[in-house]
Amino acid sequence: MSDDLRVKKPPEEAAGLSAAISSAEFVPAMGVVRGTRTLLRLNQKDGFDCPGCAWPEPEREHNLFEFCENGVKHVADEATKLHIGRRFFEEHSLEDLAERSDEWLNAQGRLIEPMFREEGATHYEPIEWDEAFALIARQLEFSKPNEAVFYTSGRTSNEAAFLYQLFARRYGTNNLPDCSNMCHESSGSALKEAVGVGKGTVHLDDFDVADAIFVVGQNPGSNHPRMLTALEAAARRGCQIVAINPLPEPGLIRFSHPQRYESLLGRGTQIATLFLQVRVGGDAALFKGLAKILLEEDAIDKEFIDRYTSGFEAYATAIRATSWSDIETGSGISRDQIHEAAKIAMRSKNTIACWAMGLTQHKHAVATIQEVASFMLLRGNIGRPGAGLCPVRGHSNVQGDRTMGIWERMPDAFLDRLGATFGFEPPREHGYDTIGAIEAMRAGIVRVFFAMGGNFLSASPDTARVAEGLEKCALTVQVSTKLNRSHVVTGRTALILPCLGRTERDAQKGGDQSVTVENSMGFVSASHGRNAPASAHLMSEPAIIAKLAKAALGLDWSDLVADYDRVRDLIEKVVDGCDDYNARVHAGGFHLRNAARERDFSGVTGGGGRARFFVHPLPQIELAEDELLLTTIRSHDQFNTTVYTQNDRYRGIEGDRRVVFMNEHDIGKHALVPKERVDLVSSAGTVEAFAVIPFSIPQGCVAAYFPEANPLVPLGSYADKSRTPTSKSVPVRVRKREGPSRPQSDR
Ligand SMILES: Nc1nc2c(c(=O)[nH]1)N[C@H]1C(S)=C(S)[C@@H](COP(=O)(O)OP(=O)(O)OC[C@H]3O[C@@H](n4cnc5c(=O)[nH]c(N)nc54)[C@H](O)[C@@H]3O)O[C@H]1N2
Ligand SMILES: Nc1nc2c(c(=O)[nH]1)N[C@H]1C(S)=C(S)[C@@H](COP(=O)(O)OP(=O)(O)OC[C@H]3O[C@@H](n4cnc5c(=O)[nH]c(N)nc54)[C@H](O)[C@@H]3O)O[C@H]1N2
Ligand SMILES: [Mo]
């Protein structure tokens, strides 16, 4: 049996020449001329917003090449010359597609015509657009509003998101789960309670004046590479950077700017001044330790605390009472090292705390993020230049979608304005979030599952149970650009509706349209697709929603779709902070107001207009003697469930993603040898034949890639309050394999 896995020593720095070479390898997929032209338009004022992550572009000066190695991959993936239409679906039955890898499915090319799977059919067949809308309308008519679910992934534009939530609510439901439920929902829940706004409070130029930046549970070298430019500039002027991560991610340690000639040659810039190799799930303990030192040393901003916060006394008492031994055991970090980090915090006048999935996807994620917020409040690190809270968002417009009303529990004020503007009574009962939607599907309640982008099956926890849920639906509809596993595991009937991507020209009656997006720092700007569409059959997302509204509800939104300025005029009426929306986005964009950034904490419920300190117990993670705590992570060559290659250059992996990173001590303890294939078993399921990779990771912790490891994440295991699946802390057992070392289905 062949084994393609090759393991190298991970590099000591990120980007540099290897990134320039690696991104060049993805350009031919677009055709060289089209590819180069496409990249020149990426993140430019009259170009399109990168469909990758939500890190902002510099507002002042646009670097001619304002993109990163991974932006090139995401763009190339959408702008590919390969297309799949009826011939492809004639050749490949659903059974055949089910056997293919995620990488293979995505690599087949762009979806170019609507396809329908009849009940019991072995294949998808072509269907006319109008027929497809009539079919959905019929199913919606047979269903009660609560029996339909409308999922959104975070690439959807503000205009499409606004129309989509309006459609769902006019149909009568708040069942609007989104990828954010699995992503930064914990940040939203935590910050809303602590500072009154569920979004980050910093702008990009705060990075120019921060004295210290804590980067917690985040791998910017792979997932937000342009953030490294900001971190590098900060490091060069002496800003202290503390990286908190179970893995020594190369981008956090050292970075060479791939677009600057001199850094292609020499050694890059040292990024992290201090690296704390925290245990998986150990961040709450660590931040309690940091706070304990600030309190002991009286290095706190009393004036700020008195004037702007509540709950300090109880918090300080609880922190003082937390023992060092609990802090050291919980975090896996010694008191001395925590002291090092605290010293950096105490010397810094202005500190930024950044975080991503390493904090949000745990049972105690909301509490942990509140520990970070409390640590920041102690020194008044919010609402002044160079200081603030910075949850770094994932999908390029996930934050905008939420602003536009994609949420199963939008506040009443929003629903009031929506109802008043459109003359209807929006439903008030909260809808299903992602976990709720899966449970409802499994209970047979959901008849219609409609997905505006994404890959619900593979992104969700507990893949096998989600599949059972989807298969119980009468109709599943996927509005998509590329083929993925959610097209293969379907309801009794299924539709694929192919749509335009971010890079493509969107021609409507009123001319070529632009859309708007909001980045991780609340900046709203326009994005203009310029490439010729992959096929003349594609529709834009707003056009698809308008056709659906006509077919299902008899609403005529054709004027809105003819000119998206008209959609934006309506957004202005409904969405808070969007006054003069058209004028401001056409003039280059604007920052949405963030009250907490101005030290206005009136959004804190029951907090009397003050930011809140919270008292949380130390999280207890219970593991049996032979269990390890699994965290699921992204490689350098994927975008969420879209797998570009089997490699992960920054972790030294080539040719096979089915690996489990393990501490050498644990490898010995379990009597394993490097590269041995093992099965990983959790209470939810088993994944087979993962190769054991000795790695620098704390004892008792292991890491494996998302989405391959998703069958292990139990459906019933999610964060308190935010209900975000605990993808970063799954108790697993390692089981030795008998028989073949690799599963047969791996092709
Ligand atoms: N190229 C690329 N870019 C992307 C994406 C992509 O898939 N590919 N996805 C986009 C999306 S939707 C998102 S949400 C972001 C995700 O961006 P990240 O949050 O950076 O992504 P992850 O790989 O999930 O890993 C998070 C980091 O947390 C660390 N970690 C794991 N467990 C813990 C823990 O318990 N504590 C701490 N402190 N750290 C921990 C991991 O080692 C890893 O470095 O990236 C966005 N950008
Ligand atoms: N175990 C584990 N699970 C996780 C995570 C984890 O860290 N670990 N991370 C979670 C996170 S942070 C997130 S955000 C979710 C991601 O969940 P999703 O957002 O649902 O998944 P994606 O993989 O981003 O979706 C990819 C698909 O989107 C479609 N697509 C791409 N561009 C467009 C477009 O412009 N329009 C439309 N309509 N479709 C488009 C393509 O068909 C592509 O196959 O996964 C979550 N799941
Ligand atoms: Mo995400």
mmCIF file of C-alpha atoms in Angstrom, residues 87-414:
data_model
loop_
_atom_site.group_PDB
_atom_site.id
_atom_site.type_symbol
_atom_site.label_atom_id
_atom_site.label_comp_id
_atom_site.label_asym_id
_atom_site.label_seq_id
_atom_site.Cartn_x
_atom_site.Cartn_y
_atom_site.Cartn_z
ATOM 1 C CA ARG A 87 -21.536 16.013 -18.466
ATOM 2 C CA PHE A 88 -19.701 15.772 -15.178
ATOM 3 C CA PHE A 89 -22.821 14.826 -13.240
ATOM 4 C CA GLU A 90 -23.754 12.266 -15.895
ATOM 5 C CA GLU A 91 -20.357 10.631 -15.468
ATOM 6 C CA HIS A 92 -20.324 10.689 -11.676
ATOM 7 C CA SER A 93 -23.090 9.188 -9.605
ATOM 8 C CA LEU A 94 -23.638 10.381 -6.047
ATOM 9 C CA GLU A 95 -22.210 7.095 -4.858
ATOM 10 C CA ASP A 96 -19.056 7.731 -6.847
ATOM 11 C CA LEU A 97 -18.766 11.297 -5.555
ATOM 12 C CA ALA A 98 -19.215 10.105 -1.977
ATOM 13 C CA GLU A 99 -16.017 8.083 -2.291
ATOM 14 C CA ARG A 100 -13.914 11.036 -3.431
ATOM 15 C CA SER A 101 -11.738 13.157 -1.194
ATOM 16 C CA ASP A 102 -12.583 16.764 -0.329
ATOM 17 C CA GLU A 103 -9.570 17.859 -2.337
ATOM 18 C CA TRP A 104 -10.782 15.967 -5.407
ATOM 19 C CA LEU A 105 -14.333 17.340 -5.183
ATOM 20 C CA ASN A 106 -13.111 20.932 -5.039
ATOM 21 C CA ALA A 107 -10.503 20.434 -7.759
ATOM 22 C CA GLN A 108 -13.109 19.543 -10.388
ATOM 23 C CA GLY A 109 -13.821 23.217 -11.049
ATOM 24 C CA ARG A 110 -16.635 25.761 -10.906
ATOM 25 C CA LEU A 111 -20.268 24.696 -10.847
ATOM 26 C CA ILE A 112 -21.883 26.205 -13.927
ATOM 27 C CA GLU A 113 -25.488 25.055 -14.170
ATOM 28 C CA PRO A 114 -28.348 24.345 -11.795
ATOM 29 C CA MET A 115 -28.663 20.634 -11.027
ATOM 30 C CA PHE A 116 -31.442 18.631 -9.427
ATOM 31 C CA ARG A 117 -31.475 15.332 -7.658
ATOM 32 C CA GLU A 118 -34.840 13.607 -7.837
ATOM 33 C CA GLU A 119 -35.953 11.405 -4.940
ATOM 34 C CA GLY A 120 -34.085 8.088 -5.102
ATOM 35 C CA ALA A 121 -32.046 9.154 -8.147
ATOM 36 C CA THR A 122 -28.454 8.002 -8.445
ATOM 37 C CA HIS A 123 -27.373 11.146 -10.336
ATOM 38 C CA TYR A 124 -27.984 14.892 -10.439
ATOM 39 C CA GLU A 125 -29.664 16.124 -13.611
ATOM 40 C CA PRO A 126 -29.782 19.586 -15.155
ATOM 41 C CA ILE A 127 -32.779 21.761 -14.327
ATOM 42 C CA GLU A 128 -33.895 25.179 -15.598
ATOM 43 C CA TRP A 129 -33.520 28.040 -13.128
ATOM 44 C CA ASP A 130 -37.246 28.835 -13.120
ATOM 45 C CA GLU A 131 -38.145 25.244 -12.482
ATOM 46 C CA ALA A 132 -35.691 25.124 -9.611
ATOM 47 C CA PHE A 133 -37.296 28.178 -7.965
ATOM 48 C CA ALA A 134 -40.777 26.752 -8.500
ATOM 49 C CA LEU A 135 -39.665 23.555 -6.820
ATOM 50 C CA ILE A 136 -38.303 25.346 -3.766
ATOM 51 C CA ALA A 137 -41.424 27.505 -3.603
ATOM 52 C CA ARG A 138 -43.593 24.386 -3.612
ATOM 53 C CA GLN A 139 -41.638 22.820 -0.762
ATOM 54 C CA LEU A 140 -41.773 26.046 1.249
ATOM 55 C CA GLU A 141 -45.487 26.227 0.688
ATOM 56 C CA PHE A 142 -45.922 22.707 2.069
ATOM 57 C CA SER A 143 -43.840 23.613 5.108
ATOM 58 C CA LYS A 144 -44.507 25.649 8.189
ATOM 59 C CA PRO A 145 -42.041 28.532 8.617
ATOM 60 C CA ASN A 146 -40.294 26.720 11.458
ATOM 61 C CA GLU A 147 -39.658 23.732 9.187
ATOM 62 C CA ALA A 148 -37.299 25.664 6.933
ATOM 63 C CA VAL A 149 -33.699 26.575 7.774
ATOM 64 C CA PHE A 150 -31.621 29.220 5.966
ATOM 65 C CA TYR A 151 -27.886 28.797 6.561
ATOM 66 C CA THR A 152 -25.262 31.378 5.545
ATOM 67 C CA SER A 153 -21.507 31.101 5.087
ATOM 68 C CA GLY A 154 -19.386 34.216 5.536
ATOM 69 C CA ARG A 155 -18.486 35.037 1.949
ATOM 70 C CA THR A 156 -21.969 36.350 1.239
ATOM 71 C CA SER A 157 -22.030 40.107 0.556
ATOM 72 C CA ASN A 158 -23.963 42.609 2.669
ATOM 73 C CA GLU A 159 -26.512 43.089 -0.112
ATOM 74 C CA ALA A 160 -27.174 39.362 -0.496
ATOM 75 C CA ALA A 161 -27.234 38.853 3.284
ATOM 76 C CA PHE A 162 -29.702 41.672 3.784
ATOM 77 C CA LEU A 163 -32.116 40.329 1.157
ATOM 78 C CA TYR A 164 -31.680 36.782 2.416
ATOM 79 C CA GLN A 165 -32.595 37.531 6.042
ATOM 80 C CA LEU A 166 -35.487 39.667 4.795
ATOM 81 C CA PHE A 167 -36.717 36.741 2.726
ATOM 82 C CA ALA A 168 -36.453 34.305 5.664
ATOM 83 C CA ARG A 169 -38.297 36.672 8.000
ATOM 84 C CA ARG A 170 -40.997 37.455 5.487
ATOM 85 C CA TYR A 171 -41.441 33.740 5.074
ATOM 86 C CA GLY A 172 -41.898 33.727 8.844
ATOM 87 C CA THR A 173 -38.783 32.356 10.487
ATOM 88 C CA ASN A 174 -35.641 33.416 12.341
ATOM 89 C CA ASN A 175 -34.007 30.090 11.467
ATOM 90 C CA LEU A 176 -30.833 31.777 10.224
ATOM 91 C CA PRO A 177 -27.880 29.747 11.482
ATOM 92 C CA ASP A 178 -24.502 30.727 10.068
ATOM 93 C CA CYS A 179 -20.866 29.733 10.076
ATOM 94 C CA SER A 180 -20.318 32.320 12.792
ATOM 95 C CA ASN A 181 -22.168 30.012 15.186
ATOM 96 C CA MET A 182 -19.171 27.673 14.794
ATOM 97 C CA CYS A 183 -16.592 30.448 14.732
ATOM 98 C CA HIS A 184 -16.568 33.732 16.681
ATOM 99 C CA GLU A 185 -20.005 33.364 18.317
ATOM 100 C CA SER A 186 -18.157 32.932 21.616
ATOM 101 C CA SER A 187 -16.366 36.249 21.091
ATOM 102 C CA GLY A 188 -19.659 37.972 20.337
ATOM 103 C CA SER A 189 -21.362 36.540 23.425
ATOM 104 C CA ALA A 190 -18.404 37.302 25.699
ATOM 105 C CA LEU A 191 -17.780 40.861 24.519
ATOM 106 C CA LYS A 192 -21.444 41.839 24.405
ATOM 107 C CA GLU A 193 -21.690 40.984 28.108
ATOM 108 C CA ALA A 194 -18.335 42.490 29.045
ATOM 109 C CA VAL A 195 -18.144 45.693 27.016
ATOM 110 C CA GLY A 196 -21.570 45.971 25.404
ATOM 111 C CA VAL A 197 -20.520 45.376 21.787
ATOM 112 C CA GLY A 198 -19.918 41.931 20.322
ATOM 113 C CA LYS A 199 -17.207 43.079 17.949
ATOM 114 C CA GLY A 200 -13.548 44.044 18.170
ATOM 115 C CA THR A 201 -12.649 47.568 19.264
ATOM 116 C CA VAL A 202 -9.377 48.198 17.410
ATOM 117 C CA HIS A 203 -8.609 49.614 13.983
ATOM 118 C CA LEU A 204 -5.630 48.697 11.889
ATOM 119 C CA ASP A 205 -3.706 51.851 12.741
ATOM 120 C CA ASP A 206 -3.839 50.929 16.427
ATOM 121 C CA PHE A 207 -1.204 48.345 15.522
ATOM 122 C CA ASP A 208 1.105 51.241 14.623
ATOM 123 C CA VAL A 209 1.102 52.578 18.183
ATOM 124 C CA ALA A 210 0.616 49.548 20.425
ATOM 125 C CA ASP A 211 3.444 48.792 22.867
ATOM 126 C CA ALA A 212 2.432 45.163 23.318
ATOM 127 C CA ILE A 213 0.288 42.741 21.339
ATOM 128 C CA PHE A 214 -0.940 39.413 22.720
ATOM 129 C CA VAL A 215 -1.761 36.934 19.938
ATOM 130 C CA VAL A 216 -3.787 34.134 21.494
ATOM 131 C CA GLY A 217 -5.018 30.950 19.838
ATOM 132 C CA GLN A 218 -4.415 32.187 16.361
ATOM 133 C CA ASN A 219 -2.221 31.131 13.467
ATOM 134 C CA PRO A 220 -1.896 34.253 11.339
ATOM 135 C CA GLY A 221 0.929 32.831 9.190
ATOM 136 C CA SER A 222 -1.630 30.566 7.533
ATOM 137 C CA ASN A 223 -5.003 32.098 8.263
ATOM 138 C CA HIS A 224 -4.479 35.859 8.315
ATOM 139 C CA PRO A 225 -1.134 36.269 6.542
ATOM 140 C CA ARG A 226 -1.582 39.997 5.979
ATOM 141 C CA MET A 227 -1.750 40.386 9.752
ATOM 142 C CA LEU A 228 1.929 39.408 9.779
ATOM 143 C CA THR A 229 2.712 42.621 7.885
ATOM 144 C CA ALA A 230 1.185 44.585 10.774
ATOM 145 C CA LEU A 231 2.911 42.433 13.396
ATOM 146 C CA GLU A 232 6.234 42.717 11.584
ATOM 147 C CA ALA A 233 6.039 46.508 11.434
ATOM 148 C CA ALA A 234 5.123 46.564 15.116
ATOM 149 C CA ALA A 235 7.987 44.242 16.057
ATOM 150 C CA ARG A 236 10.466 46.334 14.057
ATOM 151 C CA ARG A 237 9.634 49.438 16.032
ATOM 152 C CA GLY A 238 10.023 47.587 19.319
ATOM 153 C CA CYS A 239 6.479 46.550 20.134
ATOM 154 C CA GLN A 240 6.516 43.419 22.309
ATOM 155 C CA ILE A 241 4.560 40.480 20.941
ATOM 156 C CA VAL A 242 3.433 37.597 23.120
ATOM 157 C CA ALA A 243 2.260 34.449 21.330
ATOM 158 C CA ILE A 244 0.051 32.062 23.306
ATOM 159 C CA ASN A 245 -0.451 28.779 21.518
ATOM 160 C CA PRO A 246 0.041 25.048 22.107
ATOM 161 C CA LEU A 247 1.953 24.931 18.802
ATOM 162 C CA PRO A 248 5.012 26.985 17.848
ATOM 163 C CA GLU A 249 3.442 28.364 14.660
ATOM 164 C CA PRO A 250 6.280 29.674 12.455
ATOM 165 C CA GLY A 251 4.466 32.896 11.503
ATOM 166 C CA LEU A 252 4.310 33.858 15.150
ATOM 167 C CA ILE A 253 7.976 33.292 15.670
ATOM 168 C CA ARG A 254 9.617 34.837 12.629
ATOM 169 C CA PHE A 255 8.395 36.394 9.370
ATOM 170 C CA SER A 256 9.863 37.515 6.036
ATOM 171 C CA HIS A 257 7.696 39.795 3.943
ATOM 172 C CA PRO A 258 7.256 37.870 0.687
ATOM 173 C CA GLN A 259 6.702 41.036 -1.319
ATOM 174 C CA ARG A 260 9.765 42.847 -0.098
ATOM 175 C CA TYR A 261 12.885 41.994 -2.003
ATOM 176 C CA GLU A 262 15.435 42.165 0.789
ATOM 177 C CA SER A 263 13.443 39.884 3.016
ATOM 178 C CA LEU A 264 13.358 37.194 0.358
ATOM 179 C CA LEU A 265 17.062 36.744 0.997
ATOM 180 C CA GLY A 266 18.119 37.288 4.584
ATOM 181 C CA ARG A 267 16.538 36.100 7.809
ATOM 182 C CA GLY A 268 13.173 37.556 8.585
ATOM 183 C CA THR A 269 12.011 39.634 11.506
ATOM 184 C CA GLN A 270 11.587 38.074 14.917
ATOM 185 C CA ILE A 271 7.883 38.433 15.715
ATOM 186 C CA ALA A 272 7.155 37.024 19.154
ATOM 187 C CA THR A 273 9.230 38.332 22.034
ATOM 188 C CA LEU A 274 7.739 35.605 24.179
ATOM 189 C CA PHE A 275 6.063 32.340 23.273
ATOM 190 C CA LEU A 276 3.903 30.662 25.912
ATOM 191 C CA GLN A 277 3.186 27.078 24.935
ATOM 192 C CA VAL A 278 -0.124 26.807 26.731
ATOM 193 C CA ARG A 279 -1.990 23.535 27.199
ATOM 194 C CA VAL A 280 -5.032 23.117 24.977
ATOM 195 C CA GLY A 281 -7.853 24.808 26.886
ATOM 196 C CA GLY A 282 -5.391 26.334 29.372
ATOM 197 C CA ASP A 283 -5.877 29.989 28.435
ATOM 198 C CA ALA A 284 -8.371 30.852 31.174
ATOM 199 C CA ALA A 285 -5.883 29.706 33.823
ATOM 200 C CA LEU A 286 -3.104 31.628 32.111
ATOM 201 C CA PHE A 287 -5.060 34.891 32.025
ATOM 202 C CA LYS A 288 -6.038 34.458 35.650
ATOM 203 C CA GLY A 289 -2.321 34.168 36.380
ATOM 204 C CA LEU A 290 -1.557 37.331 34.453
ATOM 205 C CA ALA A 291 -4.312 39.199 36.274
ATOM 206 C CA LYS A 292 -3.057 37.897 39.621
ATOM 207 C CA ILE A 293 0.335 39.453 38.991
ATOM 208 C CA LEU A 294 -1.130 42.783 37.841
ATOM 209 C CA LEU A 295 -3.135 42.862 41.067
ATOM 210 C CA GLU A 296 -0.193 41.819 43.253
ATOM 211 C CA GLU A 297 1.992 44.488 41.722
ATOM 212 C CA ASP A 298 -0.823 47.003 41.851
ATOM 213 C CA ALA A 299 -0.163 47.660 38.173
ATOM 214 C CA ILE A 300 -3.757 48.511 37.414
ATOM 215 C CA ASP A 301 -5.523 51.618 36.134
ATOM 216 C CA LYS A 302 -7.689 52.512 39.148
ATOM 217 C CA GLU A 303 -9.112 55.601 37.583
ATOM 218 C CA PHE A 304 -10.369 53.680 34.588
ATOM 219 C CA ILE A 305 -11.711 50.871 36.769
ATOM 220 C CA ASP A 306 -13.608 53.304 39.032
ATOM 221 C CA ARG A 307 -15.037 55.350 36.262
ATOM 222 C CA TYR A 308 -15.892 52.759 33.645
ATOM 223 C CA THR A 309 -16.312 49.301 35.142
ATOM 224 C CA SER A 310 -18.343 47.221 37.553
ATOM 225 C CA GLY A 311 -17.641 43.960 39.340
ATOM 226 C CA PHE A 312 -13.993 44.708 40.069
ATOM 227 C CA GLU A 313 -13.977 43.873 43.786
ATOM 228 C CA ALA A 314 -15.524 40.435 43.379
ATOM 229 C CA TYR A 315 -13.256 39.705 40.451
ATOM 230 C CA ALA A 316 -10.100 40.804 42.257
ATOM 231 C CA THR A 317 -11.028 38.741 45.311
ATOM 232 C CA ALA A 318 -11.594 35.646 43.183
ATOM 233 C CA ILE A 319 -8.344 36.110 41.269
ATOM 234 C CA ARG A 320 -6.357 36.603 44.491
ATOM 235 C CA ALA A 321 -7.885 33.422 45.846
ATOM 236 C CA THR A 322 -6.842 31.361 42.825
ATOM 237 C CA SER A 323 -3.748 29.363 43.722
ATOM 238 C CA TRP A 324 -0.563 29.347 41.691
ATOM 239 C CA SER A 325 -0.570 25.606 41.593
ATOM 240 C CA ASP A 326 -4.029 25.606 39.965
ATOM 241 C CA ILE A 327 -2.879 28.246 37.514
ATOM 242 C CA GLU A 328 0.285 26.351 36.612
ATOM 243 C CA THR A 329 -1.468 23.009 36.288
ATOM 244 C CA GLY A 330 -4.380 24.479 34.340
ATOM 245 C CA SER A 331 -2.276 26.420 31.871
ATOM 246 C CA GLY A 332 0.798 24.226 31.684
ATOM 247 C CA ILE A 333 2.878 27.399 32.024
ATOM 248 C CA SER A 334 5.244 28.089 34.908
ATOM 249 C CA ARG A 335 4.767 31.001 37.244
ATOM 250 C CA ASP A 336 8.084 32.436 36.041
ATOM 251 C CA GLN A 337 6.980 32.455 32.435
ATOM 252 C CA ILE A 338 3.655 34.013 33.311
ATOM 253 C CA HIS A 339 5.711 36.649 35.122
ATOM 254 C CA GLU A 340 7.639 37.334 31.919
ATOM 255 C CA ALA A 341 4.402 37.955 30.055
ATOM 256 C CA ALA A 342 3.002 40.071 32.883
ATOM 257 C CA LYS A 343 6.143 42.199 32.816
ATOM 258 C CA ILE A 344 5.537 42.924 29.141
ATOM 259 C CA ALA A 345 1.940 43.857 29.930
ATOM 260 C CA MET A 346 3.030 46.106 32.820
ATOM 261 C CA ARG A 347 5.695 47.898 30.802
ATOM 262 C CA SER A 348 3.218 48.517 28.001
ATOM 263 C CA LYS A 349 1.064 51.611 28.057
ATOM 264 C CA ASN A 350 -1.142 50.399 25.217
ATOM 265 C CA THR A 351 -1.879 46.741 24.693
ATOM 266 C CA ILE A 352 -3.898 44.911 22.053
ATOM 267 C CA ALA A 353 -5.229 41.386 22.591
ATOM 268 C CA CYS A 354 -5.942 39.388 19.407
ATOM 269 C CA TRP A 355 -7.488 35.953 19.304
ATOM 270 C CA ALA A 356 -9.240 33.493 17.045
ATOM 271 C CA MET A 357 -10.401 29.867 17.104
ATOM 272 C CA GLY A 358 -7.890 28.734 19.734
ATOM 273 C CA LEU A 359 -10.101 30.551 22.266
ATOM 274 C CA THR A 360 -13.605 30.340 20.804
ATOM 275 C CA GLN A 361 -14.131 26.614 20.298
ATOM 276 C CA HIS A 362 -14.107 25.285 23.866
ATOM 277 C CA LYS A 363 -16.816 24.473 26.394
ATOM 278 C CA HIS A 364 -15.660 27.423 28.515
ATOM 279 C CA ALA A 365 -14.845 29.712 25.544
ATOM 280 C CA VAL A 366 -17.089 32.608 26.587
ATOM 281 C CA ALA A 367 -15.649 32.616 30.115
ATOM 282 C CA THR A 368 -12.101 32.427 28.756
ATOM 283 C CA ILE A 369 -12.629 35.405 26.452
ATOM 284 C CA GLN A 370 -14.059 37.295 29.414
ATOM 285 C CA GLU A 371 -10.858 36.500 31.335
ATOM 286 C CA VAL A 372 -8.947 38.113 28.476
ATOM 287 C CA ALA A 373 -11.307 41.096 28.525
ATOM 288 C CA SER A 374 -10.897 41.471 32.303
ATOM 289 C CA PHE A 375 -7.109 41.352 31.970
ATOM 290 C CA MET A 376 -7.420 44.177 29.420
ATOM 291 C CA LEU A 377 -9.829 46.202 31.570
ATOM 292 C CA LEU A 378 -7.422 46.044 34.509
ATOM 293 C CA ARG A 379 -5.089 48.430 32.737
ATOM 294 C CA GLY A 380 -7.741 50.386 30.848
ATOM 295 C CA ASN A 381 -6.688 48.840 27.561
ATOM 296 C CA ILE A 382 -9.780 49.724 25.643
ATOM 297 C CA GLY A 383 -10.870 52.875 23.908
ATOM 298 C CA ARG A 384 -7.563 54.591 23.399
ATOM 299 C CA PRO A 385 -5.081 54.532 20.510
ATOM 300 C CA GLY A 386 -2.981 51.382 20.384
ATOM 301 C CA ALA A 387 -5.153 49.443 22.810
ATOM 302 C CA GLY A 388 -8.162 47.201 22.530
ATOM 303 C CA LEU A 389 -9.849 43.881 21.973
ATOM 304 C CA CYS A 390 -9.316 42.255 18.605
ATOM 305 C CA PRO A 391 -11.150 39.031 17.799
ATOM 306 C CA VAL A 392 -9.772 38.291 14.331
ATOM 307 C CA ARG A 393 -12.660 37.153 12.164
ATOM 308 C CA GLY A 394 -12.499 34.324 9.711
ATOM 309 C CA HIS A 395 -14.560 34.571 6.539
ATOM 310 C CA SER A 396 -14.132 37.792 4.591
ATOM 311 C CA ASN A 397 -17.671 39.038 5.291
ATOM 312 C CA VAL A 398 -18.816 37.038 8.279
ATOM 313 C CA GLN A 399 -18.954 40.197 10.391
ATOM 314 C CA GLY A 400 -20.962 42.074 7.747
ATOM 315 C CA ASP A 401 -23.489 39.260 7.414
ATOM 316 C CA ARG A 402 -24.231 39.545 11.116
ATOM 317 C CA THR A 403 -24.558 43.334 10.872
ATOM 318 C CA MET A 404 -27.105 42.774 8.071
ATOM 319 C CA GLY A 405 -29.292 40.569 10.262
ATOM 320 C CA ILE A 406 -28.018 37.040 9.656
ATOM 321 C CA TRP A 407 -28.611 35.792 13.175
ATOM 322 C CA GLU A 408 -31.176 33.533 14.701
ATOM 323 C CA ARG A 409 -31.745 36.042 17.516
ATOM 324 C CA MET A 410 -31.493 39.585 16.193
ATOM 325 C CA PRO A 411 -32.488 42.190 18.795
ATOM 326 C CA ASP A 412 -36.011 43.602 18.751
ATOM 327 C CA ALA A 413 -34.847 47.066 17.674
ATOM 328 C CA PHE A 414 -33.598 45.601 14.401
#
